């Protein structure tokens, strides 16, 4: 999986939000607010280029006090949200 081109994480009025740039902004037409952990996961996914649930869950376990099962569930849930708004794609 990877983050689609044209989507970036920005700080807007103290909130972490995913926004579209260029033509993607026109098609996206909204902002997706992320909590601190979800924003951190977005940054990790962006840095990795291509990512998997397992790879992000491993990073989450290394950064936060969370069990591997909890991390996989949480990462899968946020990726499902990203898929629902069409900001990630399969490779």
Short mmCIF file of N, CA and C in Angstrom, two decimals:
data_model
loop_
_atom_site.label_atom_id
_atom_site.label_comp_id
_atom_site.label_asym_id
_atom_site.label_seq_id
_atom_site.Cartn_x
_atom_site.Cartn_y
_atom_site.Cartn_z
N UNK A 1 0.84 -1.17 0.00
CA UNK A 1 0.00 0.00 0.00
C UNK A 1 0.89 1.24 0.00
N UNK A 2 0.33 2.35 -0.45
CA UNK A 2 1.07 3.61 -0.37
C UNK A 2 0.08 4.76 -0.33
N UNK A 3 0.57 5.88 0.16
CA UNK A 3 -0.23 7.10 0.17
C UNK A 3 -0.31 7.61 -1.26
N UNK A 4 -1.50 8.00 -1.68
CA UNK A 4 -1.66 8.52 -3.04
C UNK A 4 -0.94 9.85 -3.19
N UNK A 5 -0.40 10.08 -4.37
CA UNK A 5 0.24 11.35 -4.65
C UNK A 5 -0.79 12.47 -4.50
N UNK A 6 -0.32 13.62 -4.01
CA UNK A 6 -1.18 14.78 -3.90
C UNK A 6 -1.85 14.95 -2.55
N UNK A 7 -1.63 14.01 -1.62
CA UNK A 7 -2.21 14.13 -0.29
C UNK A 7 -1.11 14.35 0.73
N UNK A 8 -1.30 15.35 1.59
CA UNK A 8 -0.27 15.72 2.55
C UNK A 8 -0.89 15.95 3.92
N UNK A 9 -0.06 15.82 4.94
CA UNK A 9 -0.45 16.11 6.31
C UNK A 9 -0.07 17.55 6.60
N UNK A 10 -1.01 18.32 7.09
CA UNK A 10 -0.77 19.72 7.43
C UNK A 10 -1.31 20.01 8.83
N UNK A 11 -0.79 21.06 9.42
CA UNK A 11 -1.32 21.59 10.67
C UNK A 11 -2.27 22.74 10.30
N UNK A 12 -3.53 22.61 10.67
CA UNK A 12 -4.51 23.66 10.40
C UNK A 12 -5.19 24.00 11.72
N UNK A 13 -4.99 25.21 12.19
CA UNK A 13 -5.59 25.65 13.47
C UNK A 13 -5.28 24.67 14.60
N UNK A 14 -4.05 24.18 14.64
CA UNK A 14 -3.62 23.27 15.69
C UNK A 14 -4.05 21.83 15.52
N UNK A 15 -4.70 21.51 14.43
CA UNK A 15 -5.16 20.14 14.16
C UNK A 15 -4.32 19.53 13.05
N UNK A 16 -4.07 18.22 13.13
CA UNK A 16 -3.40 17.47 12.06
C UNK A 16 -4.48 17.06 11.06
N UNK A 17 -4.32 17.48 9.81
CA UNK A 17 -5.31 17.14 8.79
C UNK A 17 -4.63 16.69 7.51
N UNK A 18 -5.27 15.75 6.84
CA UNK A 18 -4.83 15.35 5.51
C UNK A 18 -5.62 16.18 4.52
N UNK A 19 -4.92 16.81 3.59
CA UNK A 19 -5.56 17.61 2.57
C UNK A 19 -5.01 17.22 1.21
N UNK A 20 -5.79 17.48 0.19
CA UNK A 20 -5.33 17.26 -1.17
C UNK A 20 -4.71 18.53 -1.72
N UNK A 21 -3.70 18.37 -2.56
CA UNK A 21 -3.07 19.51 -3.22
C UNK A 21 -3.31 19.41 -4.72
N UNK A 22 -3.41 20.53 -5.39
CA UNK A 22 -3.61 20.52 -6.84
C UNK A 22 -4.95 19.93 -7.21
N UNK A 23 -4.97 19.11 -8.26
CA UNK A 23 -6.22 18.50 -8.72
C UNK A 23 -6.82 17.59 -7.67
N UNK A 24 -5.99 16.96 -6.84
CA UNK A 24 -6.51 16.09 -5.81
C UNK A 24 -7.35 16.88 -4.80
N UNK A 25 -7.02 18.15 -4.58
CA UNK A 25 -7.81 18.97 -3.66
C UNK A 25 -9.22 19.15 -4.21
N UNK A 26 -9.34 19.33 -5.50
CA UNK A 26 -10.65 19.50 -6.12
C UNK A 26 -11.47 18.23 -5.99
N UNK A 27 -10.86 17.09 -6.28
CA UNK A 27 -11.57 15.82 -6.22
C UNK A 27 -11.83 15.38 -4.78
N UNK A 28 -10.95 15.71 -3.86
CA UNK A 28 -11.07 15.28 -2.47
C UNK A 28 -12.13 16.12 -1.76
N UNK A 29 -12.02 17.45 -1.88
CA UNK A 29 -13.03 18.37 -1.39
C UNK A 29 -13.27 18.38 0.11
N UNK A 30 -12.33 17.88 0.91
CA UNK A 30 -12.50 17.89 2.36
C UNK A 30 -11.16 17.75 3.03
N UNK A 31 -11.18 17.82 4.36
CA UNK A 31 -9.99 17.57 5.15
C UNK A 31 -10.30 16.39 6.07
N UNK A 32 -9.32 15.57 6.33
CA UNK A 32 -9.47 14.45 7.25
C UNK A 32 -8.62 14.73 8.48
N UNK A 33 -9.27 14.94 9.63
CA UNK A 33 -8.55 15.23 10.87
C UNK A 33 -7.97 13.95 11.45
N UNK A 34 -6.73 14.04 11.94
CA UNK A 34 -6.05 12.89 12.54
C UNK A 34 -5.62 13.23 13.96
N UNK A 35 -5.76 12.27 14.87
CA UNK A 35 -5.22 12.48 16.20
C UNK A 35 -3.69 12.35 16.12
N UNK A 36 -3.02 12.56 17.24
CA UNK A 36 -1.55 12.57 17.24
C UNK A 36 -0.96 11.25 16.75
N UNK A 37 -1.52 10.13 17.20
CA UNK A 37 -0.99 8.82 16.80
C UNK A 37 -1.24 8.55 15.32
N UNK A 38 -2.43 8.87 14.84
CA UNK A 38 -2.74 8.66 13.42
C UNK A 38 -1.84 9.54 12.54
N UNK A 39 -1.58 10.77 12.98
CA UNK A 39 -0.68 11.66 12.23
C UNK A 39 0.73 11.08 12.21
N UNK A 40 1.17 10.51 13.33
CA UNK A 40 2.48 9.87 13.39
C UNK A 40 2.54 8.69 12.43
N UNK A 41 1.47 7.88 12.40
CA UNK A 41 1.42 6.75 11.47
C UNK A 41 1.46 7.22 10.03
N UNK A 42 0.76 8.31 9.71
CA UNK A 42 0.78 8.87 8.36
C UNK A 42 2.21 9.25 7.98
N UNK A 43 2.91 9.89 8.90
CA UNK A 43 4.30 10.30 8.63
C UNK A 43 5.18 9.08 8.40
N UNK A 44 4.98 8.03 9.18
CA UNK A 44 5.76 6.80 9.00
C UNK A 44 5.46 6.17 7.65
N UNK A 45 4.18 6.10 7.30
CA UNK A 45 3.77 5.52 6.02
C UNK A 45 4.36 6.32 4.87
N UNK A 46 4.33 7.64 4.99
CA UNK A 46 4.87 8.50 3.94
C UNK A 46 6.37 8.29 3.80
N UNK A 47 7.07 8.18 4.90
CA UNK A 47 8.52 7.98 4.87
C UNK A 47 8.89 6.63 4.27
N UNK A 48 8.05 5.61 4.50
CA UNK A 48 8.33 4.27 3.99
C UNK A 48 8.05 4.17 2.49
N UNK A 49 7.18 5.00 1.97
CA UNK A 49 6.77 4.88 0.57
C UNK A 49 5.72 3.80 0.44
N UNK A 50 6.15 2.56 0.33
CA UNK A 50 5.22 1.43 0.35
C UNK A 50 5.20 0.86 1.76
N UNK A 51 4.03 0.52 2.25
CA UNK A 51 3.92 0.04 3.62
C UNK A 51 2.87 -1.07 3.72
N UNK A 52 2.96 -1.80 4.81
CA UNK A 52 1.96 -2.83 5.13
C UNK A 52 1.43 -2.55 6.53
N UNK A 53 0.31 -3.17 6.85
CA UNK A 53 -0.22 -3.06 8.20
C UNK A 53 0.80 -3.56 9.20
N UNK A 54 1.44 -4.68 8.89
CA UNK A 54 2.42 -5.27 9.81
C UNK A 54 3.61 -4.34 10.04
N UNK A 55 4.11 -3.72 8.98
CA UNK A 55 5.26 -2.82 9.12
C UNK A 55 4.92 -1.61 9.98
N UNK A 56 3.73 -1.03 9.75
CA UNK A 56 3.33 0.12 10.57
C UNK A 56 3.04 -0.31 12.01
N UNK A 57 2.47 -1.50 12.19
CA UNK A 57 2.22 -2.00 13.55
C UNK A 57 3.53 -2.19 14.30
N UNK A 58 4.55 -2.70 13.63
CA UNK A 58 5.87 -2.85 14.27
C UNK A 58 6.41 -1.50 14.72
N UNK A 59 6.30 -0.50 13.85
CA UNK A 59 6.77 0.84 14.21
C UNK A 59 5.98 1.39 15.39
N UNK A 60 4.66 1.14 15.39
CA UNK A 60 3.81 1.61 16.48
C UNK A 60 4.23 0.98 17.80
N UNK A 61 4.53 -0.32 17.79
CA UNK A 61 4.99 -1.02 19.00
C UNK A 61 6.30 -0.45 19.51
N UNK A 62 7.18 -0.06 18.60
CA UNK A 62 8.48 0.48 19.00
C UNK A 62 8.37 1.90 19.56
N UNK A 63 7.33 2.62 19.16
CA UNK A 63 7.18 4.02 19.56
C UNK A 63 6.28 4.18 20.80
N UNK A 64 5.25 3.36 20.88
CA UNK A 64 4.26 3.48 21.95
C UNK A 64 4.17 2.16 22.72
N UNK A 65 3.66 2.24 23.93
CA UNK A 65 3.46 1.03 24.73
C UNK A 65 2.14 0.39 24.32
N UNK A 66 2.21 -0.52 23.37
CA UNK A 66 1.03 -1.19 22.84
C UNK A 66 1.44 -2.62 22.46
N UNK A 67 0.53 -3.55 22.63
CA UNK A 67 0.86 -4.94 22.27
C UNK A 67 0.80 -5.09 20.75
N UNK A 68 1.47 -6.09 20.22
CA UNK A 68 1.41 -6.32 18.77
C UNK A 68 -0.02 -6.50 18.25
N UNK A 69 -0.86 -7.20 18.98
CA UNK A 69 -2.25 -7.39 18.54
C UNK A 69 -3.02 -6.07 18.52
N UNK A 70 -2.85 -5.26 19.57
CA UNK A 70 -3.50 -3.95 19.62
C UNK A 70 -3.00 -3.07 18.48
N UNK A 71 -1.70 -3.10 18.25
CA UNK A 71 -1.11 -2.28 17.19
C UNK A 71 -1.67 -2.67 15.83
N UNK A 72 -1.75 -3.96 15.55
CA UNK A 72 -2.30 -4.41 14.26
C UNK A 72 -3.75 -3.98 14.09
N UNK A 73 -4.54 -4.14 15.17
CA UNK A 73 -5.95 -3.72 15.10
C UNK A 73 -6.07 -2.22 14.85
N UNK A 74 -5.29 -1.43 15.60
CA UNK A 74 -5.35 0.03 15.47
C UNK A 74 -4.89 0.49 14.10
N UNK A 75 -3.79 -0.08 13.61
CA UNK A 75 -3.28 0.29 12.30
C UNK A 75 -4.27 -0.11 11.20
N UNK A 76 -4.82 -1.31 11.31
CA UNK A 76 -5.81 -1.76 10.31
C UNK A 76 -7.01 -0.82 10.30
N UNK A 77 -7.44 -0.37 11.47
CA UNK A 77 -8.60 0.53 11.56
C UNK A 77 -8.32 1.87 10.88
N UNK A 78 -7.13 2.45 11.15
CA UNK A 78 -6.83 3.75 10.53
C UNK A 78 -6.65 3.60 9.03
N UNK A 79 -6.04 2.51 8.59
CA UNK A 79 -5.88 2.30 7.15
C UNK A 79 -7.24 2.11 6.49
N UNK A 80 -8.16 1.44 7.16
CA UNK A 80 -9.53 1.32 6.63
C UNK A 80 -10.17 2.69 6.46
N UNK A 81 -9.93 3.60 7.41
CA UNK A 81 -10.45 4.97 7.28
C UNK A 81 -9.81 5.67 6.09
N UNK A 82 -8.49 5.50 5.93
CA UNK A 82 -7.80 6.14 4.81
C UNK A 82 -8.30 5.59 3.48
N UNK A 83 -8.56 4.27 3.43
CA UNK A 83 -9.10 3.67 2.22
C UNK A 83 -10.50 4.22 1.92
N UNK A 84 -11.31 4.40 2.97
CA UNK A 84 -12.68 4.87 2.79
C UNK A 84 -12.74 6.26 2.16
N UNK A 85 -11.73 7.09 2.45
CA UNK A 85 -11.71 8.43 1.85
C UNK A 85 -10.75 8.50 0.67
N UNK A 86 -10.20 7.34 0.30
CA UNK A 86 -9.44 7.21 -0.95
C UNK A 86 -8.13 8.01 -0.96
N UNK A 87 -7.38 7.96 0.17
CA UNK A 87 -6.09 8.65 0.20
C UNK A 87 -4.91 7.69 0.16
N UNK A 88 -5.19 6.37 0.16
CA UNK A 88 -4.15 5.36 0.00
C UNK A 88 -4.56 4.43 -1.13
N UNK A 89 -3.56 3.74 -1.68
CA UNK A 89 -3.83 2.83 -2.78
C UNK A 89 -2.96 1.59 -2.66
N UNK A 90 -3.43 0.50 -3.22
CA UNK A 90 -2.64 -0.73 -3.27
C UNK A 90 -1.58 -0.59 -4.34
N UNK A 91 -0.45 -1.27 -4.11
CA UNK A 91 0.61 -1.26 -5.14
C UNK A 91 0.84 -2.63 -5.67
#
